[in-house]
Coordinates of C-alpha atoms in Angstrom, one line a residue:
X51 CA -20.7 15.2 30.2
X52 CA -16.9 13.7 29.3
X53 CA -16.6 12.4 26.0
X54 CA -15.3 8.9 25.6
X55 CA -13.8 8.0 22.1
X56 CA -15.0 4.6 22.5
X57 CA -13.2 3.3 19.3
X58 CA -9.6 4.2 21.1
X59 CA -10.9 3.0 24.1
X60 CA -11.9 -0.1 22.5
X61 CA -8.1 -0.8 20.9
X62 CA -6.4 -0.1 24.8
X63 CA -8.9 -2.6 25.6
X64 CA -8.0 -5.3 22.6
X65 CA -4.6 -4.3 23.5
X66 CA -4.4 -5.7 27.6
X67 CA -6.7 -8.4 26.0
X68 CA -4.1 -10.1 23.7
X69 CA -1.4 -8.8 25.7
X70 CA -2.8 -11.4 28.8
X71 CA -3.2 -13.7 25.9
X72 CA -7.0 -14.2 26.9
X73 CA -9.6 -15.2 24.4
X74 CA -13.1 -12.6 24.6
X75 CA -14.8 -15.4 27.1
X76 CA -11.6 -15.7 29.4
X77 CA -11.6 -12.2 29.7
X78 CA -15.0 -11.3 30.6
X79 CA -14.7 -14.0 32.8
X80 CA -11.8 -12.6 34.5
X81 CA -13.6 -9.2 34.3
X82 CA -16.7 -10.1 36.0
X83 CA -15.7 -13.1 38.5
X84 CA -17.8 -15.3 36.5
X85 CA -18.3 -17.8 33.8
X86 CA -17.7 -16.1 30.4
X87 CA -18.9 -18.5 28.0
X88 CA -21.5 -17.4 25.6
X89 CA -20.3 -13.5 26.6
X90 CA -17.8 -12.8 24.0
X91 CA -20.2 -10.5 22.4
X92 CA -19.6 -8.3 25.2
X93 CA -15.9 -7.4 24.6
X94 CA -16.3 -7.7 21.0
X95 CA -18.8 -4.6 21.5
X96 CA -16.1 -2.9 24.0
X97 CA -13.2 -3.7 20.8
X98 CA -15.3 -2.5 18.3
X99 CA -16.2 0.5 19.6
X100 CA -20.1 0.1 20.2
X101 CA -20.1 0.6 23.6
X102 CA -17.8 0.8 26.7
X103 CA -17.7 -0.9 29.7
X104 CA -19.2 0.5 33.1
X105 CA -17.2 1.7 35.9
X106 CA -16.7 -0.9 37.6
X107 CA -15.9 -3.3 34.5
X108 CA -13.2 -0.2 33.4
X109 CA -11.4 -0.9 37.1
X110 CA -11.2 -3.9 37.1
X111 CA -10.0 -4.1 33.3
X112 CA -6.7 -1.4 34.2
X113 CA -6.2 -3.7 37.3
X114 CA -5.9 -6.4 34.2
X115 CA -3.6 -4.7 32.9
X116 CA -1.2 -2.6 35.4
X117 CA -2.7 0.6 34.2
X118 CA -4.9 3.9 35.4
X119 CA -8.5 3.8 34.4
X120 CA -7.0 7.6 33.0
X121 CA -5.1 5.8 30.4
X122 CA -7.4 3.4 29.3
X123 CA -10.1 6.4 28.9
X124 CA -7.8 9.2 27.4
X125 CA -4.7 7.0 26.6
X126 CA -2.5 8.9 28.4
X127 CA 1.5 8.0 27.0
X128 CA 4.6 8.6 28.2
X129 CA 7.5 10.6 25.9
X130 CA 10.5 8.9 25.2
X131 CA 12.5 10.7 27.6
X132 CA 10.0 10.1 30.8
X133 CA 9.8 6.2 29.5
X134 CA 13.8 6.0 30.1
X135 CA 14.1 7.9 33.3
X136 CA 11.3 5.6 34.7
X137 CA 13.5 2.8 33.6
X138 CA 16.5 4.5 35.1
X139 CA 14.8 4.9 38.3
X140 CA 13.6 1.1 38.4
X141 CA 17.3 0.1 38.4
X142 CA 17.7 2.3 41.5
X143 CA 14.4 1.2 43.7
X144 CA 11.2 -0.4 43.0
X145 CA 8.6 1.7 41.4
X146 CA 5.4 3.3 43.2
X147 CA 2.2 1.8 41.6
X148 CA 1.7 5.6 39.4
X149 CA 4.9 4.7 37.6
X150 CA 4.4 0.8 37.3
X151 CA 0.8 2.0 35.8
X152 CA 2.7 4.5 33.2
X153 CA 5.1 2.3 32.2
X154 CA 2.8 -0.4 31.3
X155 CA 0.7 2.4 29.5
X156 CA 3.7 3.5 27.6
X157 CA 4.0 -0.2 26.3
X158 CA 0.5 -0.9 25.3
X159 CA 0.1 2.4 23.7
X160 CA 3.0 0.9 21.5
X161 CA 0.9 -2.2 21.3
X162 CA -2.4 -0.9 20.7
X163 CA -0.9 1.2 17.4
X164 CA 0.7 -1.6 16.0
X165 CA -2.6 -3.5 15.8
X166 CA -4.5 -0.4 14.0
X167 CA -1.2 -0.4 11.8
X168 CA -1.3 -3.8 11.2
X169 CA -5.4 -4.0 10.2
X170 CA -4.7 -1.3 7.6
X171 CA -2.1 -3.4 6.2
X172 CA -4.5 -5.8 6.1
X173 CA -6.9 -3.9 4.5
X174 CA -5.4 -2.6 2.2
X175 CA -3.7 -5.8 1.0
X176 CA -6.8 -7.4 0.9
X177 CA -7.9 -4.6 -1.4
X178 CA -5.4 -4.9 -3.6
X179 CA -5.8 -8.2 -4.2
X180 CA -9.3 -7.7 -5.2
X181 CA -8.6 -5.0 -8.0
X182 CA -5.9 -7.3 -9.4
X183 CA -8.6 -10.3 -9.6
X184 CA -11.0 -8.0 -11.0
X185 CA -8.3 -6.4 -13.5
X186 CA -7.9 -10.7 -14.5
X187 CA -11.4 -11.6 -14.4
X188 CA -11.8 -8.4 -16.8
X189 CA -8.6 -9.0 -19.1
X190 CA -8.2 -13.2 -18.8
X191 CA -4.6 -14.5 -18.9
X192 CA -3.1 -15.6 -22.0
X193 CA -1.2 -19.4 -21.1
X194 CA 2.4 -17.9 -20.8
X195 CA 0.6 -15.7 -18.5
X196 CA -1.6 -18.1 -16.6
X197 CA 2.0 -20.4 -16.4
X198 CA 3.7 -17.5 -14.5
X199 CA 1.0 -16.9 -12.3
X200 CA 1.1 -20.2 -11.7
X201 CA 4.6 -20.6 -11.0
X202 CA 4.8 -17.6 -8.4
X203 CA 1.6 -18.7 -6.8
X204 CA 3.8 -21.9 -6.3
X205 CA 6.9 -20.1 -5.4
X206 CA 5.2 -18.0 -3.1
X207 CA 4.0 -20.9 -0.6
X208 CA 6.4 -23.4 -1.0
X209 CA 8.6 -20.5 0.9
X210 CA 5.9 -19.8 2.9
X211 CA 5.4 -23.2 4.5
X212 CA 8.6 -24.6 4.0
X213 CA 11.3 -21.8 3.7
X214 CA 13.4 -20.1 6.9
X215 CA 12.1 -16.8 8.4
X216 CA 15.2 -15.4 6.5
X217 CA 14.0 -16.8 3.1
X218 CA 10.6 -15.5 3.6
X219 CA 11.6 -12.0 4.4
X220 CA 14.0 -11.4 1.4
X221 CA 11.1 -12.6 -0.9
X222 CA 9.2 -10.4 0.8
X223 CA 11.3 -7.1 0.1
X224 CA 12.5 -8.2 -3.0
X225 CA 9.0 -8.2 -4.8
X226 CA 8.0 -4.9 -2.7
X227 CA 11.0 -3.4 -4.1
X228 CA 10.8 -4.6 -8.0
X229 CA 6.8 -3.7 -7.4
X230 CA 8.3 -0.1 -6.6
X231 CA 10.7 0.2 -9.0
X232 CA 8.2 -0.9 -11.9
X233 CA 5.8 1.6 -10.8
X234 CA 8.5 4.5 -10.1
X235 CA 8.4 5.0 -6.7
X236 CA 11.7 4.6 -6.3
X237 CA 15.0 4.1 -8.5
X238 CA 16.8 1.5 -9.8
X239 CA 20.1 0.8 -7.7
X240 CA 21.7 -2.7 -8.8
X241 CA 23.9 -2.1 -5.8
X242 CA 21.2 -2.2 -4.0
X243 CA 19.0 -4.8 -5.4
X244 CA 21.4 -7.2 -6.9
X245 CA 23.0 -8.3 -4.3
X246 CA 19.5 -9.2 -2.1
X247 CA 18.8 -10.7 -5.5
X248 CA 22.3 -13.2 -5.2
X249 CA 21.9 -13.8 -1.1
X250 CA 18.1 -15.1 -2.0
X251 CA 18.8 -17.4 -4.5
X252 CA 21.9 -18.4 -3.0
X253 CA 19.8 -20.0 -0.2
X254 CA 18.1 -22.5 -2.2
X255 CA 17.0 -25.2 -3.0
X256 CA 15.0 -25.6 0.0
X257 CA 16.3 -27.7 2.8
X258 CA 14.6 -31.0 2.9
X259 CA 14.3 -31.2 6.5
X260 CA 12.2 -28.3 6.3
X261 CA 9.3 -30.1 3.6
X262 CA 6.4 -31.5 5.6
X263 CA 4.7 -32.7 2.3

């Protein structure tokens, strides 16, 4: 009997999924040549890791998405070295369907792991959100307190939904870093910090063009 890890078999799945850009029902759909509405439960079950799909589903699934029914069951990945010498050889003649198949398994292997990375982020964000409400709830905030909660709650969306890409990721690794340094996980470094420090605020006030409301 072959074992089938059916949770990393479900993420390969996810991953062709949202790499077609298909919702569940548009993919079962596509899947089994029929309507899909009302079926989402099915891949939901193949994502999650409850069940897998039969044979014939699994076929037609790695047809989906340029792969071996090998990859999607063992996840089969390419090294860095075979990935460029397959890209080499492309430039030189088109690909048999074995290479097309591994190259496209190389890239939603990538795919697939930075969805399990991202949902642990997630996770774990969303769990440290709840210990610092409970830490609140347990210890309330005086005014000045409650003021500059306030203020960065404010802060935090207005660049959010208003700033540039570039303004949101230097808030982003500012606070991460001042969060790190606070706690000691890393040092102090004004040459470091200082200037991301000067470049951020530099960049405001926010543009108006950019306020919606």
């Amino acid at each position: 009997m072959i074992f089938i890890d059916k949770k990393a078999l479900g993420r390969r799945i996810r991953a062709i999924r949202l790499q077609l850009g298909l919702t569940m029902e548009d993919f079962i759909e596509r899947i089994d040549s029929k309507p899909g509405r009302g079926r989402s439960g099915t891949v939901n079950n193949w994502e999650t890791g409850k069940n897998a799909p039969n044979k014939k589903r699994l076929q037609k699934i790695a047809e989906l998405g340029g792969v071996s029914v090998e990859y999607l069951i063992n996840g089969v990945k390419l090294n860095v070295n075979d990935f460029l010498n397959l890209v080499d050889k492309s430039l030189n003649a088109p690909l048999n369907k074995k290479d097309y198949q591994r190259i496209n398994a190389s890239q939603l292997g990538f795919f697939s792991s930075l969805n399990k990375i991202t949902a642990i982020m997630q996770t774990e964000a969303q769990n440290k959100i709840k210990k610092e409400q409970a830490i609140i709830t347990n210890h309330p905030l005086s005014i000045l307190d409650l003021k500059t909660y306030g203020d960065f709650l404010a802060l935090l969306n207005l660049i959010r939904r208003h700033g540039s890409d570039d303004q949101s990721r230097s808030f982003n690794v500012l606070i991460n870093m001042i969060w790190q340094i606070a706690t000691g996980r890393i040092k102090y470094d004004k040459n470091d910090l200082l200037p991301n420090i000067d470049k951020f605020l530099s960049s405001f006030p926010i543009k108006e063009e950019n306020k919606k409301d």
